[in-house]
XYZ file of C-alpha atoms in Angstrom:
716
model
C 0.000 0.000 0.000
C 2.835 2.384 0.896
C 4.556 1.578 -2.394
C 1.356 2.337 -4.301
C 0.927 5.643 -2.447
C 4.562 6.541 -3.133
C 4.149 5.662 -6.811
C 0.966 7.741 -7.148
C 2.705 10.765 -5.593
C 5.340 10.594 -8.338
C 2.769 11.039 -11.123
C 2.917 14.809 -11.877
C -0.578 15.309 -13.273
C -2.143 13.283 -10.441
C -0.243 15.302 -7.825
C -1.291 18.563 -9.491
C -4.938 17.451 -9.581
C -4.844 16.378 -5.915
C -3.275 19.672 -4.868
C -5.736 21.771 -6.885
C -8.685 19.786 -5.547
C -7.703 19.758 -1.883
C -6.707 23.439 -1.874
C -10.356 24.496 -2.178
C -12.357 23.841 1.042
C -15.654 24.257 -0.843
C -14.805 21.225 -2.967
C -14.185 19.088 0.107
C -17.609 19.865 1.623
C -19.287 19.406 -1.763
C -17.737 15.980 -2.357
C -18.561 14.783 1.160
C -22.230 15.784 0.893
C -22.593 14.617 -2.714
C -21.055 11.217 -1.961
C -23.645 10.477 0.736
C -26.585 11.886 -1.252
C -25.497 10.066 -4.416
C -24.931 6.770 -2.611
C -28.359 6.883 -0.952
C -30.113 7.743 -4.217
C -28.325 5.081 -6.277
C -28.926 2.311 -3.707
C -32.627 3.119 -3.240
C -33.308 3.567 -6.966
C -31.615 0.220 -7.661
C -34.137 -1.351 -5.266
C -36.986 0.369 -7.115
C -37.714 2.817 -4.266
C -37.496 6.323 -5.815
C -39.460 7.989 -2.984
C -37.038 6.543 -0.439
C -34.116 7.701 -2.582
C -35.209 11.329 -2.822
C -36.370 11.635 0.794
C -33.158 10.156 2.192
C -31.233 12.501 -0.125
C -33.145 15.514 1.181
C -32.445 14.434 4.763
C -28.729 14.200 3.977
C -28.920 17.617 2.274
C -30.492 19.157 5.390
C -27.893 17.420 7.562
C -25.041 18.886 5.500
C -26.554 22.386 5.501
C -26.893 22.339 9.298
C -23.445 20.906 10.038
C -21.324 22.804 12.571
C -17.554 23.157 12.984
C -16.988 21.209 16.184
C -14.367 18.960 17.706
C -15.352 15.266 17.123
C -16.928 15.077 20.610
C -18.917 18.234 19.943
C -19.866 16.943 16.493
C -21.274 13.810 18.117
C -23.393 15.899 20.501
C -24.534 18.039 17.596
C -25.529 14.920 15.638
C -27.596 13.612 18.576
C -29.373 16.982 18.903
C -29.940 17.033 15.159
C -31.537 13.592 15.025
C -33.885 14.406 17.923
C -34.901 17.853 16.643
C -35.345 16.646 13.036
C -37.560 13.785 14.218
C -39.675 16.100 16.411
C -40.107 18.651 13.602
C -40.985 16.083 10.950
C -43.330 13.958 13.076
C -45.094 17.096 14.324
C -45.819 18.231 10.764
C -47.110 14.788 9.737
C -49.344 14.409 12.800
C -50.795 17.943 12.471
C -51.472 17.787 8.716
C -55.215 17.050 9.266
C -55.424 20.185 11.463
C -54.096 23.062 9.313
C -54.998 25.803 11.820
C -53.072 24.087 14.627
C -50.192 23.308 12.221
C -49.963 26.953 11.114
C -49.968 28.253 14.688
C -47.532 25.535 15.773
C -45.171 26.377 12.897
C -45.265 30.042 13.850
C -44.676 29.536 17.579
C -42.016 26.837 17.171
C -40.122 29.133 14.805
C -39.723 31.719 17.580
C -38.429 29.050 19.961
C -36.054 27.569 17.379
C -34.577 30.950 16.398
C -34.002 31.947 20.032
C -32.412 28.587 20.839
C -30.253 28.979 17.726
C -29.094 32.357 19.019
C -27.521 30.715 22.064
C -24.591 29.164 20.170
C -23.371 28.299 16.682
C -23.976 24.600 17.346
C -27.639 25.207 18.187
C -28.047 27.617 15.256
C -27.150 24.902 12.751
C -29.415 22.315 14.343
C -32.439 24.633 14.644
C -32.133 25.833 11.032
C -32.000 22.206 9.919
C -35.095 21.374 12.000
C -37.105 24.163 10.340
C -35.883 23.019 6.916
C -36.827 19.386 7.575
C -40.268 20.440 8.825
C -40.932 22.266 5.537
C -39.515 19.366 3.479
C -42.057 17.164 5.284
C -44.873 19.533 4.293
C -43.746 19.395 0.655
C -43.651 15.593 0.515
C -46.800 14.762 2.505
C -49.063 14.363 -0.550
C -46.760 11.851 -2.246
C -45.686 9.907 0.854
C -46.980 6.285 0.909
C -47.316 6.340 4.710
C -47.449 9.185 7.216
C -44.491 7.901 9.251
C -42.132 7.323 6.300
C -40.956 10.906 5.794
C -39.944 11.557 9.420
C -38.002 8.293 9.487
C -36.337 8.783 6.087
C -35.474 12.476 6.514
C -34.006 11.872 9.957
C -32.175 8.766 8.718
C -30.677 10.701 5.800
C -29.357 13.362 8.171
C -28.069 10.657 10.543
C -26.282 8.783 7.748
C -24.614 11.961 6.507
C -23.682 12.981 10.058
C -22.211 9.554 10.789
C -20.173 9.567 7.574
C -18.906 13.086 8.302
C -18.050 12.085 11.885
C -16.055 9.036 10.701
C -14.070 11.234 8.286
C -13.403 13.675 11.104
C -12.195 10.858 13.327
C -9.832 9.673 10.583
C -8.418 13.200 10.252
C -9.413 14.858 13.550
C -7.691 18.209 12.962
C -9.021 18.797 9.457
C -11.529 21.392 10.712
C -8.728 23.436 12.262
C -6.679 23.192 9.077
C -9.623 24.217 6.933
C -10.558 27.264 9.015
C -6.948 28.409 9.305
C -6.539 27.960 5.550
C -9.588 30.140 4.945
C -8.063 32.789 7.206
C -4.724 32.770 5.363
C -6.550 32.874 2.003
C -8.573 35.927 3.096
C -5.402 37.640 4.334
C -3.688 36.866 1.032
C -6.393 38.800 -0.822
C -5.890 41.720 1.587
C -2.119 41.819 1.032
C -2.599 41.635 -2.735
C -5.096 44.527 -2.754
C -2.846 46.592 -0.508
C 0.053 46.239 -2.953
C -1.920 48.473 -5.348
C -1.284 51.420 -3.011
C 2.360 51.545 -4.132
C 2.289 53.951 -5.860
C -1.129 55.638 -5.598
C -2.745 59.045 -5.851
C -5.117 60.472 -3.242
C -8.161 59.396 -5.281
C -6.778 55.913 -5.890
C -5.926 55.539 -2.210
C -9.520 56.242 -1.182
C -10.877 53.660 -3.638
C -8.356 50.996 -2.587
C -8.893 51.662 1.128
C -12.616 51.089 0.593
C -11.906 47.695 -0.993
C -9.523 46.898 1.844
C -12.245 47.670 4.401
C -14.524 45.137 2.670
C -11.750 42.522 2.508
C -11.051 43.137 6.186
C -14.608 42.019 6.987
C -13.860 38.614 5.439
C -10.532 38.303 7.241
C -11.887 39.209 10.691
C -14.835 36.828 10.256
C -12.373 34.073 9.298
C -10.315 34.853 12.423
C -13.447 34.608 14.576
C -14.330 31.221 13.083
C -10.766 29.990 13.723
C -11.036 31.104 17.348
C -14.358 29.296 17.848
C -13.031 26.032 16.399
C -9.838 26.280 18.477
C -11.937 26.815 21.601
C -14.068 23.806 20.670
C -10.967 21.616 20.464
C -9.356 23.188 23.526
C -12.437 22.497 25.662
C -12.633 18.870 24.506
C -9.025 17.699 24.806
C -7.222 16.986 28.074
C -3.829 16.743 26.385
C -3.573 19.882 24.275
C -0.050 19.251 22.956
C -1.339 18.315 19.454
C -3.015 21.734 19.301
C 0.267 23.605 19.713
C 0.990 24.140 16.001
C -2.590 25.265 15.317
C -2.575 27.756 18.169
C 0.747 29.047 16.867
C -0.562 29.386 13.301
C -3.583 31.271 14.645
C -1.346 33.663 16.571
C 0.743 34.152 13.422
C -2.401 34.847 11.438
C -3.458 37.500 13.954
C 0.004 39.084 13.929
C 0.149 39.138 10.129
C -3.342 40.624 10.016
C -2.313 43.456 12.329
C 0.741 44.147 10.174
C -1.316 43.950 6.983
C -3.928 46.431 8.203
C -1.381 48.908 9.578
C -0.652 52.258 7.903
C 2.320 54.439 8.777
C 1.423 57.406 6.590
C -0.975 58.438 3.844
C 0.068 56.387 0.842
C -0.281 59.219 -1.673
C 2.221 61.242 0.398
C 4.614 58.291 0.523
C 4.298 57.921 -3.257
C 4.917 61.647 -3.875
C 7.990 61.823 -1.619
C 11.013 61.798 -3.942
C 13.204 60.137 -1.295
C 10.919 57.065 -1.418
C 10.767 56.800 -5.202
C 13.226 53.901 -5.607
C 11.533 51.874 -2.866
C 7.861 52.093 -3.865
C 8.089 49.509 -6.651
C 10.008 47.103 -4.423
C 7.407 47.424 -1.644
C 4.603 46.726 -4.122
C 6.310 43.539 -5.305
C 7.172 42.506 -1.753
C 3.501 42.779 -0.721
C 2.588 40.571 -3.673
C 5.145 37.968 -2.594
C 3.832 38.014 0.983
C 0.336 37.565 -0.471
C 1.612 34.537 -2.392
C 3.279 33.173 0.742
C 0.099 33.391 2.866
C -1.912 31.661 0.122
C 0.727 28.936 -0.208
C 0.753 28.257 3.509
C -3.050 28.006 3.568
C -2.862 25.511 0.691
C -0.196 23.486 2.495
C -2.531 23.118 5.497
C -5.268 21.744 3.245
C -3.184 19.510 0.990
C -0.540 18.283 3.452
C 2.143 19.322 0.975
C 5.295 20.946 2.428
C 5.191 24.733 2.590
C 7.721 26.464 0.317
C 8.354 30.130 1.009
C 8.689 32.201 -2.207
C 12.384 32.564 -3.036
C 11.715 35.954 -4.610
C 10.663 37.302 -1.189
C 14.168 36.714 0.204
C 15.749 38.551 -2.701
C 13.296 41.459 -2.451
C 13.840 41.900 1.297
C 17.592 42.120 0.764
C 17.217 44.464 -2.198
C 14.823 46.813 -0.386
C 16.899 46.789 2.816
C 20.099 47.549 0.877
C 18.327 50.307 -0.999
C 17.378 51.940 2.314
C 20.979 51.744 3.567
C 22.528 53.060 0.359
C 19.910 55.689 -0.471
C 21.467 59.153 -0.385
C 18.026 60.729 -0.265
C 17.423 59.117 3.160
C 13.894 57.648 2.907
C 11.351 58.968 5.411
C 10.805 57.248 8.762
C 7.284 56.003 7.825
C 8.727 54.150 4.820
C 11.480 52.665 7.021
C 8.903 51.496 9.563
C 6.812 50.032 6.740
C 9.800 48.069 5.416
C 10.569 46.892 8.945
C 6.958 45.712 9.235
C 7.100 43.826 5.923
C 10.464 42.298 6.814
C 8.973 40.943 10.025
C 5.987 39.509 8.124
C 8.405 37.843 5.697
C 10.489 36.395 8.533
C 7.424 35.031 10.359
C 6.139 33.265 7.240
C 9.549 31.937 6.253
C 10.014 30.259 9.643
C 6.371 29.410 10.347
C 7.027 25.649 10.488
C 9.913 25.917 12.945
C 8.875 28.051 15.896
C 5.687 26.546 17.317
C 7.507 24.139 19.653
C 8.985 27.108 21.510
C 5.679 28.655 22.584
C 3.241 27.915 25.369
C -0.435 27.583 24.502
C -1.980 31.068 24.537
C -5.328 31.874 26.102
C -8.182 32.690 23.737
C -11.263 34.796 24.280
C -14.225 32.664 25.378
C -17.918 33.171 26.015
C -18.281 33.484 29.779
C -22.081 33.601 29.907
C -24.135 30.440 30.355
C -26.602 29.236 27.712
C -29.444 30.283 29.995
C -28.060 33.814 30.387
C -27.708 34.231 26.617
C -31.207 32.857 26.011
C -32.704 35.100 28.685
C -30.957 38.121 27.169
C -32.834 37.503 23.904
C -36.250 37.626 25.615
C -36.578 41.312 24.841
C -38.596 42.893 22.048
C -35.664 45.190 21.234
C -33.169 42.343 20.846
C -32.251 41.731 17.146
C -32.681 37.962 17.485
C -36.177 38.312 18.985
C -37.212 40.721 16.251
C -35.922 38.368 13.576
C -37.765 35.440 15.190
C -41.026 37.418 15.213
C -40.583 38.519 11.598
C -39.879 34.981 10.395
C -42.739 33.601 12.481
C -45.214 36.129 11.039
C -43.979 35.504 7.485
C -44.438 31.750 7.976
C -47.967 32.294 9.289
C -48.936 34.524 6.337
C -47.338 32.134 3.833
C -49.043 29.063 5.243
C -52.412 30.826 5.506
C -52.126 32.063 1.903
C -51.243 28.605 0.664
C -54.156 26.949 2.491
C -56.789 29.641 1.916
C -56.204 29.866 -1.840
C -55.355 26.160 -2.163
C -52.177 27.001 -4.106
C -50.523 24.106 -5.893
C -47.221 23.169 -4.223
C -47.821 26.094 -1.859
C -45.389 24.672 0.698
C -42.629 26.169 -1.433
C -43.871 29.607 -0.423
C -42.937 28.757 3.169
C -39.590 27.287 2.063
C -38.757 30.467 0.125
C -39.505 32.584 3.216
C -37.098 30.486 5.310
C -34.304 30.879 2.765
C -34.635 34.581 1.874
C -35.949 36.412 4.945
C -33.033 37.954 6.842
C -32.870 40.210 9.932
C -32.706 43.479 7.923
C -34.405 44.877 4.830
C -31.168 45.226 2.855
C -30.006 41.657 3.556
C -33.449 40.271 2.659
C -33.538 42.234 -0.579
C -30.158 40.823 -1.599
C -31.190 37.193 -0.997
C -34.647 37.799 -2.465
C -33.337 38.978 -5.844
C -30.778 36.193 -6.017
C -33.410 33.576 -5.168
C -35.872 34.740 -7.840
C -33.220 35.121 -10.546
C -31.619 31.789 -9.668
C -34.960 29.948 -9.682
C -36.002 31.539 -12.986
C -32.688 30.631 -14.624
C -32.879 27.119 -13.165
C -36.446 26.542 -14.373
C -35.865 27.838 -17.912
C -32.565 26.029 -18.458
C -33.671 22.962 -16.490
C -36.760 22.331 -18.636
C -34.552 22.342 -21.737
C -31.783 20.213 -20.218
C -33.919 17.596 -18.475
C -35.653 16.590 -21.735
C -32.260 15.464 -23.062
C -31.672 13.017 -20.192
C -32.901 9.481 -19.667
C -34.054 8.252 -16.247
C -30.540 7.280 -15.197
C -29.154 10.416 -16.800
C -31.460 12.427 -14.550
C -30.074 10.600 -11.505
C -26.568 11.566 -12.625
C -27.723 15.165 -13.193
C -29.342 15.247 -9.754
C -26.130 14.097 -8.069
C -24.014 16.550 -10.100
C -26.451 19.343 -9.183
C -26.044 18.506 -5.489
C -22.275 18.875 -5.832
C -22.517 22.194 -7.680
C -25.125 23.500 -5.213
C -22.781 22.987 -2.255
C -19.779 24.255 -4.190
C -21.468 27.594 -5.017
C -23.512 27.992 -1.830
C -20.948 30.114 0.026
C -19.484 31.724 -3.080
C -22.485 32.937 -5.080
C -25.968 32.178 -3.781
C -27.821 32.890 -7.047
C -25.787 30.236 -8.909
C -26.352 27.688 -6.142
C -30.121 28.275 -6.488
C -29.929 27.277 -10.173
C -28.444 23.909 -9.275
C -30.807 23.214 -6.393
C -33.647 23.879 -8.870
C -32.151 21.205 -11.145
C -31.969 18.920 -8.105
C -35.650 19.415 -7.264
C -36.736 19.012 -10.896
C -34.881 15.702 -11.214
C -36.261 14.560 -7.827
C -39.887 15.043 -8.939
C -39.178 13.357 -12.251
C -37.611 10.363 -10.492
C -40.552 9.997 -8.067
C -43.512 10.664 -10.359
C -42.212 11.875 -13.743
C -43.614 15.351 -12.966
C -40.430 17.398 -12.635
C -41.205 19.748 -15.531
C -44.867 20.119 -14.488
C -43.804 21.128 -10.976
C -41.544 23.950 -12.152
C -44.348 26.380 -13.039
C -45.873 26.261 -9.534
C -42.379 26.362 -8.026
C -41.575 29.608 -9.832
C -44.913 31.184 -8.830
C -44.485 30.059 -5.219
C -40.953 31.455 -5.130
C -42.205 34.863 -6.241
C -45.052 34.746 -3.682
C -42.683 33.751 -0.862
C -40.268 36.509 -1.833
C -43.114 39.049 -1.927
C -44.368 38.059 1.542
C -40.822 38.241 2.920
C -40.422 41.688 1.372
C -43.672 42.973 2.912
C -42.863 41.671 6.391
C -39.318 42.991 6.494
C -40.355 46.292 4.885
C -43.013 47.169 7.447
C -41.977 45.282 10.602
C -38.730 46.623 12.074
C -37.027 47.149 8.692
C -33.842 48.084 10.561
C -32.769 50.926 8.250
C -29.010 51.173 8.184
C -28.789 54.948 8.644
C -30.525 54.622 12.031
C -27.794 52.245 13.203
C -24.931 54.559 12.271
C -24.829 56.720 15.453
C -24.566 53.717 17.773
C -22.147 51.925 15.417
C -19.910 54.975 15.197
C -19.885 55.554 18.964
C -19.110 51.859 19.463
C -16.229 52.108 16.978
C -14.760 55.141 18.783
C -15.126 53.350 22.142
C -13.401 50.201 20.854
C -10.647 52.228 19.168
C -10.005 53.949 22.507
C -9.763 50.570 24.248
C -7.412 49.335 21.514
C -5.171 52.392 21.930
C -5.108 51.903 25.723
C -4.081 48.284 25.197
C -1.306 49.372 22.813
C -0.015 51.936 25.300
C -0.036 49.330 28.071
C 2.086 47.087 25.869
C 4.585 49.897 25.274
C 4.846 50.611 28.983
C 4.866 47.054 30.301
C 4.916 44.345 27.597
C 3.142 41.225 28.890
C 3.970 37.618 28.131
C 0.251 36.843 27.775
C -1.366 39.565 25.685
C -4.938 38.217 25.843
C -6.419 41.577 26.870
C -4.562 43.256 24.020
C -5.825 40.717 21.472
C -9.401 41.058 22.731
C -9.229 44.869 22.453
C -7.817 44.614 18.944
C -10.445 42.109 17.821
C -13.277 44.221 19.262
C -11.981 47.294 17.393
C -11.978 45.344 14.122
C -15.466 43.972 14.781
C -16.759 47.512 15.369
C -15.088 48.631 12.143
C -16.655 45.722 10.258
C -20.106 46.658 11.576
C -19.674 50.159 10.124
C -18.527 48.748 6.788
C -21.505 46.370 6.587
C -23.942 49.167 7.450
C -22.595 51.336 4.633
C -22.638 48.377 2.224
C -26.197 47.367 3.146
C -27.431 50.969 3.032
C -27.043 50.876 -0.742
C -29.887 48.335 -0.894
C -32.246 50.372 1.291
C -34.973 52.496 -0.393
C -33.706 55.765 -1.901
C -35.370 57.941 0.727
C -33.388 56.099 3.411
C -30.085 56.612 1.587
C -29.810 60.354 2.150
C -26.826 59.861 4.430
C -25.071 57.324 2.199
C -22.190 59.692 1.382
C -21.679 60.526 5.060
C -21.826 56.824 5.923
C -19.130 56.119 3.333
C -16.884 58.857 4.713
C -17.330 57.626 8.282
C -16.548 54.063 7.189
C -13.482 55.169 5.257
C -12.185 57.395 8.055
C -12.743 54.839 10.829
C -10.886 52.165 8.861
C -8.050 54.645 8.301
C -7.937 55.393 12.049
C -7.867 51.687 12.837
C -5.004 51.182 10.372
C -2.900 53.869 12.085
C -3.609 52.269 15.462
C -2.606 48.898 13.993
C 0.743 50.396 12.966
C 1.382 51.400 16.580
C 0.383 47.917 17.694
C 2.528 46.179 15.080
C 5.680 47.860 16.442
C 4.885 47.315 20.126
C 7.157 44.261 20.317
C 10.215 46.435 19.704
C 9.135 48.655 22.626
C 10.962 51.455 20.793
C 9.914 54.496 22.778
C 12.699 56.598 21.302
C 11.547 55.928 17.736
C 7.805 56.328 18.149
C 7.628 58.715 21.110
C 3.979 58.094 21.876
C 3.781 57.830 25.641
C 4.143 61.572 26.241
C 0.932 62.159 24.262
C -1.064 59.364 25.880
C -3.360 61.615 27.936
C -4.086 63.976 25.048
C -5.119 61.251 22.610
C -7.126 59.134 25.049
C -8.906 62.173 26.476
C -9.935 63.256 22.971
C -11.237 59.816 21.992
C -13.160 59.415 25.250
C -14.744 62.854 24.897
C -15.635 61.998 21.309
C -17.425 58.870 22.526
C -19.288 60.837 25.198
C -20.362 63.425 22.648
C -21.636 60.751 20.256
C -23.735 59.062 22.944
C -25.501 62.168 24.321
C -27.882 64.656 22.770
C -25.973 67.792 23.881
C -23.951 69.120 20.920
C -22.193 71.889 22.867
C -19.286 69.606 23.756
C -18.063 69.387 20.149
C -16.267 72.748 20.258
C -14.382 71.674 23.385
C -13.271 68.443 21.697
C -12.189 70.305 18.564
C -10.119 72.639 20.736
C -8.398 69.645 22.334
C -7.667 68.171 18.918
C -6.286 71.457 17.637
C -4.096 71.766 20.722
C -2.728 68.287 20.068
C -2.096 69.121 16.400
C -0.188 72.239 17.388
C 1.795 70.278 19.965
C 2.833 67.795 17.316
C 3.663 70.606 14.875
C 5.730 72.449 17.485
C 8.648 70.109 16.864
C 10.759 72.253 14.593
C 13.102 69.684 13.128
C 11.522 67.909 10.176
C 13.027 64.560 11.142
C 11.561 64.796 14.633
C 8.138 65.815 13.318
C 8.108 62.757 11.088
C 8.514 60.607 14.205
C 5.114 61.887 15.275
C 3.438 61.260 11.905
C 1.406 58.338 13.210
C 0.085 60.374 16.119
C -0.573 63.312 13.841
C -2.574 61.112 11.458
C -4.545 59.583 14.343
C -5.388 63.093 15.549
C -6.312 64.355 12.090
C -8.519 61.366 11.257
C -10.283 61.593 14.633
C -11.026 65.266 13.945
C -12.397 64.435 10.503
C -14.564 61.672 11.969
C -16.053 64.141 14.446
C -16.779 66.649 11.676
C -18.594 63.979 9.653
C -20.453 62.860 12.777
C -21.487 66.474 13.401
C -22.860 66.735 9.848
C -24.600 63.412 10.379
C -26.247 64.611 13.587
C -27.428 67.798 11.896
C -28.856 65.859 8.944
C -30.511 63.387 11.305
C -32.099 66.278 13.215
C -33.410 67.820 10.002
C -34.929 64.494 8.925
C -36.575 64.097 12.328
C -38.118 67.581 12.070
C -39.514 66.756 8.634
């Protein structure tokens, strides 16, 4: 066996295919789910049981969609919860079918309970979503089920079979979840580094456009970091001997460090580009960022494929060339460019030696949820809580959908309810995005599917159904509208296999999809639509508060560097989460109705400025390890900066606008203090602090305009 494996590894095209396949996590999930679904369908069809085939396949589909990223022990608990909740949901629907009024009310009330339970933890969220999905699948299949008890048994069995298969694979390779999540984090960071390389050189206009893209890419990176943390905590809580986790904890810490260095800014990039003393270095920095981007992507791929990591040789050459250029440059490049090169050199060194250093570290502490499940659940029992509002909206939409379907006796009307589950989101803008993608995807799937399915024989349709399952999972997290096309193919083939009515069912499916989307739109439009501009004041004040905490943590590190920097990492992560919330609000605002987009320009400026402020703070944090007080000279200005940020937060959270002039005076005093250094070289040492001050002042000016505009809108 070993000889065969060794021989296969020597075949170039086979090695290339294996590497390309394994380097995409979406392919791994797709193959796992498709294998189980395909196996169940083929076995049942071969026994002449098409209804069993499709229903088991749907159960496996629901099981895959509701799967959570847990340590094997946690995955086993999740599977047990899933089987119980799926069985309860499906049996309840079957038993209440003769009593539509009770079923409608039960569906509505159970939805509230499921959503609130799902809000307690990620594990429960997956299980409760799957339970709602299985309940609706049961409604869809009731009319064609030979016996009332068959669907609950088959749907639950399909989910159990998939869960068992997935659990066995996880046992065979128990750390694959950690490797996958870390790989996603390094891939997201690679995109960030690559986009940032475009800043060298850049004009002021180009810088603004690129910074906006970087803010959006930062959302993906921070979310990937959060998922890595949750999976690491899951493993850490389940293992007594945590020695095997050492490399993964180390890679996570490296990922966080690289992210801080990637997001840091030492100066406005247009000014760095215009400075003649930096001219010879700009091109080298651009190429070096590209090589670091390549390195992060390569390391992520090595985690997925098991292939040895090879650091780009060009990065070594570039580091030497850029460093020598700094030493031999008669024009004496500015301090910000020197600090930037120092930052990139450290990133290069970390990646180059990433496989060698993890044995020398102790396991770091990670942020954990300290509240009990009961405390989190109780917190949601408030009409103003976002999760409660979402539960009520979804519950009402289900009730309207089910009542419409029953009252008008709509053919295949259960799909109206299914559409509501899949498109209705907590806010108007998010719902609108999913709604359009769902309708367009279904329309494209119906039109193309009717043409394609006529070309296939019975067994060809089985093959198409299995292929559609694979493509559905592959595109699900990449582009929702495309995934909808393939799930439409899947459904069409399923109905053809059961009763040769796949094409006939597509007309009602399209109508029901439009009806479900319309009901979702009405509910989310008139019941707590959650307009983005209304969230901006609280989001901005939260961002300023978290930036202040981040700066305090940085200053603490400069004064007394700690061996365990948990508090620092928490403060940094919270600042990035607050920044991401601002970015998402601005992004989602563009989907709100025009009359609620009046402050879109201000929202963009606030988003841009806050991300710029966070990047300057990140630069301070990235250099904290050197503890170079003489170079950065920040401690003497600690009180001025913190006082300004705290007063800014207080001003944003109260109605009294008189305090703004006092804050502006403090900022101006700080600007003058920084400018008072007469020697140009010394002033440059304060460039980071100057930029932090300037950006804070600009944020306050935009916030002031926002408050005025908000007041005018309220008066109207």
